[in-house]
PDB file of C-alpha atoms in Angstrom:
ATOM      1  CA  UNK Y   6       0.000   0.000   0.000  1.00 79.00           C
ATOM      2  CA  UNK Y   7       3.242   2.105   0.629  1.00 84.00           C
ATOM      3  CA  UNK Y   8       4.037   1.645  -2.950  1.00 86.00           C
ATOM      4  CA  UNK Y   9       1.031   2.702  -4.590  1.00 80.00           C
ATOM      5  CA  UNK Y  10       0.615   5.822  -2.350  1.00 86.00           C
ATOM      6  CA  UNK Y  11       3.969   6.922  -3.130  1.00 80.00           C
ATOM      7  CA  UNK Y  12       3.568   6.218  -7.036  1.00 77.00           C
ATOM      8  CA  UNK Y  13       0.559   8.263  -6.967  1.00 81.00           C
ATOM      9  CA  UNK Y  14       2.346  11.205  -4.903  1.00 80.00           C
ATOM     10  CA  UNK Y  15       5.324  11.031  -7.470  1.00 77.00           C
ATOM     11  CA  UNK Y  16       2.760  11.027 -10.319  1.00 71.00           C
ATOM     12  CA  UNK Y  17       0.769  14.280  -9.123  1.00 72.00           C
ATOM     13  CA  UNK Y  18       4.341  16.095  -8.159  1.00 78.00           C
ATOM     14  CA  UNK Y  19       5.536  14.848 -12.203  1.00 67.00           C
ATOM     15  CA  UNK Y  20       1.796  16.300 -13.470  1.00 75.00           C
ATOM     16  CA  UNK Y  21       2.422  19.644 -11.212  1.00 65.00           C
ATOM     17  CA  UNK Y  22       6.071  19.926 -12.492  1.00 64.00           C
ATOM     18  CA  UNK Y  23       4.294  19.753 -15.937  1.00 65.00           C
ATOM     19  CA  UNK Y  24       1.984  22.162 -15.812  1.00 63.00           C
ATOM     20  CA  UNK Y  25       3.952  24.684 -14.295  1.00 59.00           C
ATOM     21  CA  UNK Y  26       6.510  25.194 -16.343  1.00 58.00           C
ATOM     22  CA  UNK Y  27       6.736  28.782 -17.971  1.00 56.00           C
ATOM     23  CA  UNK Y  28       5.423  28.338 -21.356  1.00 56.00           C
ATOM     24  CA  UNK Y  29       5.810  31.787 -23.649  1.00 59.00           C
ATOM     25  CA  UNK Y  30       2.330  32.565 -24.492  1.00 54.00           C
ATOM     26  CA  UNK Y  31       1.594  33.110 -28.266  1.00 57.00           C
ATOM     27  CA  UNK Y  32       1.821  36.658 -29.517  1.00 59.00           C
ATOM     28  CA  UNK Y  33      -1.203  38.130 -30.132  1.00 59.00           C
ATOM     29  CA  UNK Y  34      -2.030  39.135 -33.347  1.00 61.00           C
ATOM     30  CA  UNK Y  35      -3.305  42.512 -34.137  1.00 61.00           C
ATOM     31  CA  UNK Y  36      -7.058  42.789 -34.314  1.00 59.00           C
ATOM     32  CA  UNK Y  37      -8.320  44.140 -37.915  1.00 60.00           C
ATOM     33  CA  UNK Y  38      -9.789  47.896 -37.836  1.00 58.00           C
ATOM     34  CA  UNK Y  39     -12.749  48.777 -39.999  1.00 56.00           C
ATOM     35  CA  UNK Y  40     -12.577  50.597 -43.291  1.00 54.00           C
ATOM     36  CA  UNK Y  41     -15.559  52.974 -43.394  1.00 54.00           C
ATOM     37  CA  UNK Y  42     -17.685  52.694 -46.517  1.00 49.00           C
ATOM     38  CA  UNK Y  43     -19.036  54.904 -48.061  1.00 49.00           C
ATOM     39  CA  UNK Y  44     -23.191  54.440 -48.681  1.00 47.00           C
ATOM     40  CA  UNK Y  45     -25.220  56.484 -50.706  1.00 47.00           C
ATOM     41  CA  UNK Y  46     -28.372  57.543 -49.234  1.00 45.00           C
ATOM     42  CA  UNK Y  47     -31.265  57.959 -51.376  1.00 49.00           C
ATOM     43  CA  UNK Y  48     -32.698  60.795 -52.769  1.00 46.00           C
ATOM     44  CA  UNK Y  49     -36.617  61.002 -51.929  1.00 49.00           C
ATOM     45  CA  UNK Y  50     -38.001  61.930 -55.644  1.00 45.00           C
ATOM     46  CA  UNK Y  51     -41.110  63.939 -55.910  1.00 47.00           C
ATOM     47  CA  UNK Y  52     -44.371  62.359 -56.179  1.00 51.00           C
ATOM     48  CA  UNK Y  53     -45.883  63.242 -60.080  1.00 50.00           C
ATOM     49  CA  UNK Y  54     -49.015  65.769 -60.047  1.00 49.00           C
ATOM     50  CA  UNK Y  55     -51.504  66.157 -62.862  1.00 53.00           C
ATOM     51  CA  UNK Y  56     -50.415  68.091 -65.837  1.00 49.00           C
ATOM     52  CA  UNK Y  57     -52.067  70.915 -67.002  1.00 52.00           C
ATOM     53  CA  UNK Y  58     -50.795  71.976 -70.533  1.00 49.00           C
ATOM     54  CA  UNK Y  59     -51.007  75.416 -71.717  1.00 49.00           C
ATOM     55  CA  UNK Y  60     -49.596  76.986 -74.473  1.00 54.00           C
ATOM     56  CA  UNK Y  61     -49.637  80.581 -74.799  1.00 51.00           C
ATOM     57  CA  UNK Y  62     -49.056  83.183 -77.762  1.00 54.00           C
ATOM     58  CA  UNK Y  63     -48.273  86.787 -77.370  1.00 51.00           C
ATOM     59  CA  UNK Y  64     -48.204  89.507 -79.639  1.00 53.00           C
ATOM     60  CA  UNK Y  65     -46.385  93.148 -79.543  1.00 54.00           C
ATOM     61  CA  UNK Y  66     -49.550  94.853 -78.332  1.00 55.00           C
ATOM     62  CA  UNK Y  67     -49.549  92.474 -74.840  1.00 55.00           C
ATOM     63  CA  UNK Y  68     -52.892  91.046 -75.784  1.00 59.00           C
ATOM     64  CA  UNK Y  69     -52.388  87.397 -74.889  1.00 55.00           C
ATOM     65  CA  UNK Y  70     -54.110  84.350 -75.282  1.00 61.00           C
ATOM     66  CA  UNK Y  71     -54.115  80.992 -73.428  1.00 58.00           C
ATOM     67  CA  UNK Y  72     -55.230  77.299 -74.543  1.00 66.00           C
ATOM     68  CA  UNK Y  73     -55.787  75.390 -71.591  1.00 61.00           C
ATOM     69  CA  UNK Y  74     -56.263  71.525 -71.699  1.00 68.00           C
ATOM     70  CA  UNK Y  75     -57.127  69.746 -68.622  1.00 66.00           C
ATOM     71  CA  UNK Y  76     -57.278  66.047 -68.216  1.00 64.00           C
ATOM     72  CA  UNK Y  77     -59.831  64.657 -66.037  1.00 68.00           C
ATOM     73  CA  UNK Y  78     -59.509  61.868 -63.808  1.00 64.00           C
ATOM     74  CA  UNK Y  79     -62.097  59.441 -63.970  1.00 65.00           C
ATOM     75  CA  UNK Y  80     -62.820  57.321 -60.649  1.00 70.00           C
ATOM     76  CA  UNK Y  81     -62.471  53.527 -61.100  1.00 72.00           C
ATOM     77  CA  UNK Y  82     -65.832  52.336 -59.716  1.00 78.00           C
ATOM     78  CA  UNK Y  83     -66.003  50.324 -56.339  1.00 83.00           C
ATOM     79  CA  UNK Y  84     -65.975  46.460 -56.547  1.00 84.00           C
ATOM     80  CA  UNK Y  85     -69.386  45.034 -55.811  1.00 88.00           C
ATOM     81  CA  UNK Y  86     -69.246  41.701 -53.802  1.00 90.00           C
ATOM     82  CA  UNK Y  87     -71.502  39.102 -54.162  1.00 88.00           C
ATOM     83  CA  UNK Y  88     -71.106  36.110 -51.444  1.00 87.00           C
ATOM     84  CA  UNK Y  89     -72.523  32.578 -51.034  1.00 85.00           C
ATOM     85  CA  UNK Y  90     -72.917  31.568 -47.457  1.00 86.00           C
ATOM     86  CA  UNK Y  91     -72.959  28.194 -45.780  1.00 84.00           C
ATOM     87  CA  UNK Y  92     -76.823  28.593 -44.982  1.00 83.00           C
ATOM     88  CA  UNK Y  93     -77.265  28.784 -48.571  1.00 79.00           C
ATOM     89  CA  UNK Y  94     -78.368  32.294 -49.633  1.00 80.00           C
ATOM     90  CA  UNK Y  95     -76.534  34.603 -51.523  1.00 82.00           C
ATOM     91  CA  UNK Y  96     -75.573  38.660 -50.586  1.00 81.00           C
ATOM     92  CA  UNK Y  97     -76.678  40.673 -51.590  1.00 81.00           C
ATOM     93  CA  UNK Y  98     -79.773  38.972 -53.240  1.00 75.00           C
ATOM     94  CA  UNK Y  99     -78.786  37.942 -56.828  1.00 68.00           C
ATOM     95  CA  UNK Y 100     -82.155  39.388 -58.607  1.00 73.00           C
ATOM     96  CA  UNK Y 101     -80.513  42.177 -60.711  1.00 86.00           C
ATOM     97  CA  UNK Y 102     -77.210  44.132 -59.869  1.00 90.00           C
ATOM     98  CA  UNK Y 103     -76.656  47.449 -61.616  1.00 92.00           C
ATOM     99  CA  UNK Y 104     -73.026  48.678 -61.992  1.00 93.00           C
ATOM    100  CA  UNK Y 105     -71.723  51.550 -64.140  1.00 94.00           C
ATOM    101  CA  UNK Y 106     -69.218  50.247 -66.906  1.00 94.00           C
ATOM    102  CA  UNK Y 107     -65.552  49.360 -65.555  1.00 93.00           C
ATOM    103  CA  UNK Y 108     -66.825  47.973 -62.553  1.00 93.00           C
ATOM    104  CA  UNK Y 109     -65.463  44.459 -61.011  1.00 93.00           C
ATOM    105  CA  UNK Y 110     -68.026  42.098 -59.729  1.00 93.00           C
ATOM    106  CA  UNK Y 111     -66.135  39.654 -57.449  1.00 93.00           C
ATOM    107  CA  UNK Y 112     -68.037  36.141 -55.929  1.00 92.00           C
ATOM    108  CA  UNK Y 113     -66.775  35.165 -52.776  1.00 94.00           C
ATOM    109  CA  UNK Y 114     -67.574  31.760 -51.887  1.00 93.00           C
ATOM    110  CA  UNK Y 115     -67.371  31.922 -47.375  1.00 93.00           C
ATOM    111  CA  UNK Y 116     -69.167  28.314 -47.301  1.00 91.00           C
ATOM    112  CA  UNK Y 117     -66.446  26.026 -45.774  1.00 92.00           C
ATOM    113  CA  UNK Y 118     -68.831  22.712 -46.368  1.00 89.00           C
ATOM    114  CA  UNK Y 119     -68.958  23.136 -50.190  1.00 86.00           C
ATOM    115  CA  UNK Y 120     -67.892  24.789 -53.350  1.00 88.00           C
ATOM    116  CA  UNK Y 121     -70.263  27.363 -54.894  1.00 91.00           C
ATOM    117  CA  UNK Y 122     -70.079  28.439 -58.382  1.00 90.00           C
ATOM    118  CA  UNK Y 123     -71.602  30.745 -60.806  1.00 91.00           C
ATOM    119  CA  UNK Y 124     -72.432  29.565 -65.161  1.00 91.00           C
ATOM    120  CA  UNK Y 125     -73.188  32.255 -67.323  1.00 90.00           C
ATOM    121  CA  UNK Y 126     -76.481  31.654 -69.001  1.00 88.00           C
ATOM    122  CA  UNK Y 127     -76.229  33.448 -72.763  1.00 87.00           C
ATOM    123  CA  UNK Y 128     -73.714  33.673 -75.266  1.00 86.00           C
ATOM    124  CA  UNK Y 129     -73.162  37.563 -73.968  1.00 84.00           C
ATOM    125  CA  UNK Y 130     -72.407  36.764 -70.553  1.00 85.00           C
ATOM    126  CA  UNK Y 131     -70.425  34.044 -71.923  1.00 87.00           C
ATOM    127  CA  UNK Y 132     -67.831  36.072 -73.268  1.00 86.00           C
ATOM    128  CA  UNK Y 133     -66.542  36.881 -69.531  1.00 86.00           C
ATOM    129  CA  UNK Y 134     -67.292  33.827 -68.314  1.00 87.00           C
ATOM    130  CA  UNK Y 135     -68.502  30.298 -68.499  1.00 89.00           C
ATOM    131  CA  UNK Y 136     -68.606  27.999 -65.802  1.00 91.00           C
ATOM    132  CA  UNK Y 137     -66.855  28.575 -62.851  1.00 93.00           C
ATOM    133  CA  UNK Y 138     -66.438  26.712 -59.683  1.00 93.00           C
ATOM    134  CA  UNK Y 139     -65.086  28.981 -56.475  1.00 93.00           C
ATOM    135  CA  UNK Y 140     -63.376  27.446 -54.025  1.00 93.00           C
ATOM    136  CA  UNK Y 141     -64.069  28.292 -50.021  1.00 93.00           C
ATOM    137  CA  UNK Y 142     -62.811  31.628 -49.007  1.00 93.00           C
ATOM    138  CA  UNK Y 143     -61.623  32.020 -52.797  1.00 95.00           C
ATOM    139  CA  UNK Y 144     -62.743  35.056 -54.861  1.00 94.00           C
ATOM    140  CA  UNK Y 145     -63.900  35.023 -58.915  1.00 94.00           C
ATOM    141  CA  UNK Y 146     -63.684  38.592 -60.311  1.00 94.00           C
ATOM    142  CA  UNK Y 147     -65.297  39.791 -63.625  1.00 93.00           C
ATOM    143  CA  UNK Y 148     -64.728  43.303 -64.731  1.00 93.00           C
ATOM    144  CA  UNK Y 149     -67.797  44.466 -67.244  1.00 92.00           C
ATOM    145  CA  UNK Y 150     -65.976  46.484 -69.563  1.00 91.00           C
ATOM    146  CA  UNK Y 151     -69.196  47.246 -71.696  1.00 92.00           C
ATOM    147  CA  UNK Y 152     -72.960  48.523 -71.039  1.00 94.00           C
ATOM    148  CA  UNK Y 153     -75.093  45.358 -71.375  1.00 93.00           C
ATOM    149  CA  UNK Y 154     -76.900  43.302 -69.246  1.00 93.00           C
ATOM    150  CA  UNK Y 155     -75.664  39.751 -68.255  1.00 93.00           C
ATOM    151  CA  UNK Y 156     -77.504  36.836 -67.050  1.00 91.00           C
ATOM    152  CA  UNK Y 157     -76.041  33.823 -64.811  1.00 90.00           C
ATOM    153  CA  UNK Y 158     -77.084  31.184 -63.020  1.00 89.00           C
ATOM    154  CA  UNK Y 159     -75.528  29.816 -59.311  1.00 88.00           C
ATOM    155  CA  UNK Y 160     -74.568  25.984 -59.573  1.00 85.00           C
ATOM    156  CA  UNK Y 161     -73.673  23.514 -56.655  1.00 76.00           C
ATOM    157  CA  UNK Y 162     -76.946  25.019 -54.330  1.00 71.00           C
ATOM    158  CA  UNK Y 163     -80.410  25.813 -55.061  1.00 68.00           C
ATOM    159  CA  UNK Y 164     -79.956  27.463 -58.445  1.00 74.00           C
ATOM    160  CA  UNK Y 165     -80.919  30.650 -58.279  1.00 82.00           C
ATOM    161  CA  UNK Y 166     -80.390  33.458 -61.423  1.00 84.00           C
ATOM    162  CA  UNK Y 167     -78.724  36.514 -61.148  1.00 87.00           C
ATOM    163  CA  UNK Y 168     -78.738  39.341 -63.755  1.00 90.00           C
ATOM    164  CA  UNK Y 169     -76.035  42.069 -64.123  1.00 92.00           C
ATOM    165  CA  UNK Y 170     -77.225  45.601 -65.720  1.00 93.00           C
ATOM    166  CA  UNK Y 171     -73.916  47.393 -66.954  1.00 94.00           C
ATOM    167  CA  UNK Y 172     -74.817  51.352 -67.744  1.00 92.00           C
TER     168      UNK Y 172
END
């Protein structure tokens, strides 16, 4: 038992021996500095304006006269919405709609049991759509480019008709 404990008492003085020995410790290397960039910072641009276009003659006598041409600004119309619930009716009610040309009808289908779907029902309304299924919480938009009136039909519920007047 001797033995052992004085192995183990010359290992630990060999390991402190080891460790304490003066080691140099590595130089340190420089750290790098930042180069400043340079960033460009962007230049807020005006925001255009209607034009208003004149053009002006003058004569020697100061009588002057002015041509003024002003563009109007014509208002896109407001979507109208049309919406199939799950308790099966339709808002607003489907009887006749009446929109002013340019206007976008969009069907929103808000059933989550079942797809709803619209089928146009004459060779008019066919020309912006046929038959058209809408997914749930999916919209279908038509914009009615031209006065007219165009008649549909609802498919996948009660089928009820709908008729768009376009003026």
């Amino acid at each position: 038992m001797k033995k052992v404990i004085v192995v183990l008492v010359v290992l630990f003085i060999g390991i402190l021996f080891a460790g304490c020995t003066s080691q140099q410790a590595p130089a340190a290397t420089p750290a790098p500095t930042a180069v400043p960039t340079v960033v460009a910072t962007p230049v807020p641009t005006a925001i255009p304006t209607p034009v208003v276009t004149s053009n002006v003659t003058a004569n020697t006598t100061a009588n002057v006269t002015a041509n003024v041409t002003v563009v109007p600004v014509i208002p896109t119309p407001k979507p109208v919405v049309v919406t199939f619930t799950s308790s099966l009716t339709i808002t607003p009610p489907i009887a006749t709609l009446y929109v002013p040309v340019n206007t976008t009808v969009a069907w929103f289908n808000a059933d989550p049991y079942k797809p709803h779907g619209i089928q146009s029902a004459d060779s008019v309304t066919a020309k912006y759509f046929g038959t058209v299924v809408i997914p749930y919480h999916k919209f279908f938009n038509v914009t009615f480019s031209k006065a007219g009136t165009y008649q549909y039909a609802t498919v996948f519920q009660p089928v009820a008709s709908g008729k768009i007047i376009v003026k």
